[in-house]
Amino acid sequence: MRVLGWFLLLVGLVLAWFLLSPVVALILALFALPLALLLAALALPVGLFLALLGAVLALLGFFVKWLLPLALLLLALWLLLSPRRPVPEGW
């Protein structure tokens, strides 16, 4: 558990330092927005649906950018700082 805690702490810090988060946002923008604009010109209902999908993916990217690093940091700190309990017999 201690190794997992250190690994999650490292991953959370990398994401919090914006080394990986802009890549996720760029991938979401590169896939969602041009496709939505192209299909909006071809078929308005499908394009509007994909524009909405792009907005949802952008929100997902925002949550991945901000909440995932915080969640990983909190989980890593919890794993590193929680007292170890003895494992019951039979586990």
PDB file of C-alpha atoms in Angstrom:
ATOM      1  CA  MET A   1       0.000   0.000   0.000  1.00  0.00           C
ATOM      2  CA  ARG A   2       2.894   2.320   0.674  1.00  0.00           C
ATOM      3  CA  VAL A   3       4.225   1.810  -2.872  1.00  0.00           C
ATOM      4  CA  LEU A   4       0.756   2.496  -4.275  1.00  0.00           C
ATOM      5  CA  GLY A   5       0.556   5.626  -2.132  1.00  0.00           C
ATOM      6  CA  TRP A   6       3.884   6.925  -3.447  1.00  0.00           C
ATOM      7  CA  PHE A   7       2.903   6.074  -7.030  1.00  0.00           C
ATOM      8  CA  LEU A   8      -0.423   7.897  -6.729  1.00  0.00           C
ATOM      9  CA  LEU A   9       1.313  10.845  -5.094  1.00  0.00           C
ATOM     10  CA  LEU A  10       3.738  11.036  -8.018  1.00  0.00           C
ATOM     11  CA  VAL A  11       0.967  10.765 -10.627  1.00  0.00           C
ATOM     12  CA  GLY A  12      -1.107  13.377  -8.813  1.00  0.00           C
ATOM     13  CA  LEU A  13       1.830  15.776  -8.656  1.00  0.00           C
ATOM     14  CA  VAL A  14       2.575  15.311 -12.365  1.00  0.00           C
ATOM     15  CA  LEU A  15      -1.050  16.056 -13.202  1.00  0.00           C
ATOM     16  CA  ALA A  16      -1.158  18.969 -10.774  1.00  0.00           C
ATOM     17  CA  TRP A  17       1.965  20.474 -12.354  1.00  0.00           C
ATOM     18  CA  PHE A  18       0.057  20.692 -15.638  1.00  0.00           C
ATOM     19  CA  LEU A  19       2.463  18.370 -17.440  1.00  0.00           C
ATOM     20  CA  LEU A  20      -0.234  15.969 -18.557  1.00  0.00           C
ATOM     21  CA  SER A  21      -3.436  17.973 -18.133  1.00  0.00           C
ATOM     22  CA  PRO A  22      -2.970  20.238 -21.194  1.00  0.00           C
ATOM     23  CA  VAL A  23      -2.416  17.149 -23.326  1.00  0.00           C
ATOM     24  CA  VAL A  24      -5.782  15.738 -22.233  1.00  0.00           C
ATOM     25  CA  ALA A  25      -7.506  19.064 -22.925  1.00  0.00           C
ATOM     26  CA  LEU A  26      -5.809  19.356 -26.330  1.00  0.00           C
ATOM     27  CA  ILE A  27      -6.866  15.844 -27.343  1.00  0.00           C
ATOM     28  CA  LEU A  28     -10.465  16.541 -26.345  1.00  0.00           C
ATOM     29  CA  ALA A  29     -10.468  19.840 -28.247  1.00  0.00           C
ATOM     30  CA  LEU A  30      -8.836  18.348 -31.336  1.00  0.00           C
ATOM     31  CA  PHE A  31     -11.370  15.537 -31.570  1.00  0.00           C
ATOM     32  CA  ALA A  32     -14.618  17.170 -30.492  1.00  0.00           C
ATOM     33  CA  LEU A  33     -14.680  20.698 -31.877  1.00  0.00           C
ATOM     34  CA  PRO A  34     -13.610  20.252 -35.544  1.00  0.00           C
ATOM     35  CA  LEU A  35     -15.861  17.232 -35.910  1.00  0.00           C
ATOM     36  CA  ALA A  36     -18.792  19.146 -34.457  1.00  0.00           C
ATOM     37  CA  LEU A  37     -18.176  22.128 -36.755  1.00  0.00           C
ATOM     38  CA  LEU A  38     -17.894  19.949 -39.868  1.00  0.00           C
ATOM     39  CA  LEU A  39     -21.064  18.056 -39.139  1.00  0.00           C
ATOM     40  CA  ALA A  40     -22.889  21.265 -38.247  1.00  0.00           C
ATOM     41  CA  ALA A  41     -22.282  22.417 -41.815  1.00  0.00           C
ATOM     42  CA  LEU A  42     -23.438  19.081 -43.254  1.00  0.00           C
ATOM     43  CA  ALA A  43     -26.332  18.213 -41.022  1.00  0.00           C
ATOM     44  CA  LEU A  44     -27.443  20.727 -38.423  1.00  0.00           C
ATOM     45  CA  PRO A  45     -29.152  18.326 -35.970  1.00  0.00           C
ATOM     46  CA  VAL A  46     -26.203  15.946 -35.909  1.00  0.00           C
ATOM     47  CA  GLY A  47     -23.800  18.863 -35.626  1.00  0.00           C
ATOM     48  CA  LEU A  48     -25.719  20.354 -32.745  1.00  0.00           C
ATOM     49  CA  PHE A  49     -25.717  17.016 -30.978  1.00  0.00           C
ATOM     50  CA  LEU A  50     -21.970  16.675 -31.446  1.00  0.00           C
ATOM     51  CA  ALA A  51     -21.419  20.253 -30.316  1.00  0.00           C
ATOM     52  CA  LEU A  52     -23.257  19.316 -27.136  1.00  0.00           C
ATOM     53  CA  LEU A  53     -21.117  16.188 -26.925  1.00  0.00           C
ATOM     54  CA  GLY A  54     -18.035  18.374 -27.352  1.00  0.00           C
ATOM     55  CA  ALA A  55     -19.191  20.571 -24.495  1.00  0.00           C
ATOM     56  CA  VAL A  56     -19.673  17.495 -22.319  1.00  0.00           C
ATOM     57  CA  LEU A  57     -16.206  16.245 -23.268  1.00  0.00           C
ATOM     58  CA  ALA A  58     -14.769  19.671 -22.476  1.00  0.00           C
ATOM     59  CA  LEU A  59     -16.369  19.496 -19.020  1.00  0.00           C
ATOM     60  CA  LEU A  60     -14.952  16.000 -18.642  1.00  0.00           C
ATOM     61  CA  GLY A  61     -11.541  17.378 -19.577  1.00  0.00           C
ATOM     62  CA  PHE A  62     -11.947  20.104 -16.966  1.00  0.00           C
ATOM     63  CA  PHE A  63     -12.786  17.548 -14.298  1.00  0.00           C
ATOM     64  CA  VAL A  64      -9.874  15.331 -15.366  1.00  0.00           C
ATOM     65  CA  LYS A  65      -7.597  18.365 -15.272  1.00  0.00           C
ATOM     66  CA  TRP A  66      -8.591  19.589 -11.809  1.00  0.00           C
ATOM     67  CA  LEU A  67     -10.393  16.897  -9.827  1.00  0.00           C
ATOM     68  CA  LEU A  68      -8.306  13.857 -10.802  1.00  0.00           C
ATOM     69  CA  PRO A  69      -4.998  15.293  -9.515  1.00  0.00           C
ATOM     70  CA  LEU A  70      -6.664  16.436  -6.308  1.00  0.00           C
ATOM     71  CA  ALA A  71      -8.312  13.052  -5.828  1.00  0.00           C
ATOM     72  CA  LEU A  72      -5.031  11.219  -6.463  1.00  0.00           C
ATOM     73  CA  LEU A  73      -3.172  13.478  -4.051  1.00  0.00           C
ATOM     74  CA  LEU A  74      -5.796  12.973  -1.347  1.00  0.00           C
ATOM     75  CA  LEU A  75      -5.806   9.198  -1.873  1.00  0.00           C
ATOM     76  CA  ALA A  76      -2.008   9.071  -1.808  1.00  0.00           C
ATOM     77  CA  LEU A  77      -1.833  11.118   1.376  1.00  0.00           C
ATOM     78  CA  TRP A  78      -4.508   8.951   2.970  1.00  0.00           C
ATOM     79  CA  LEU A  79      -2.584   5.781   2.048  1.00  0.00           C
ATOM     80  CA  LEU A  80       0.670   7.217   3.341  1.00  0.00           C
ATOM     81  CA  LEU A  81      -0.678   8.690   6.570  1.00  0.00           C
ATOM     82  CA  SER A  82      -3.328   6.177   7.652  1.00  0.00           C
ATOM     83  CA  PRO A  83      -2.321   3.873  10.503  1.00  0.00           C
ATOM     84  CA  ARG A  84      -1.800   0.284   9.519  1.00  0.00           C
ATOM     85  CA  ARG A  85      -4.264  -2.166  11.016  1.00  0.00           C
ATOM     86  CA  PRO A  86      -3.357  -5.833  11.451  1.00  0.00           C
ATOM     87  CA  VAL A  87      -4.906  -8.144   8.887  1.00  0.00           C
ATOM     88  CA  PRO A  88      -7.485 -10.497  10.459  1.00  0.00           C
ATOM     89  CA  GLU A  89      -6.867 -14.224  10.369  1.00  0.00           C
ATOM     90  CA  GLY A  90      -8.104 -15.920   7.229  1.00  0.00           C
ATOM     91  CA  TRP A  91      -7.679 -12.928   4.900  1.00  0.00           C
TER      92      TRP A  91
END
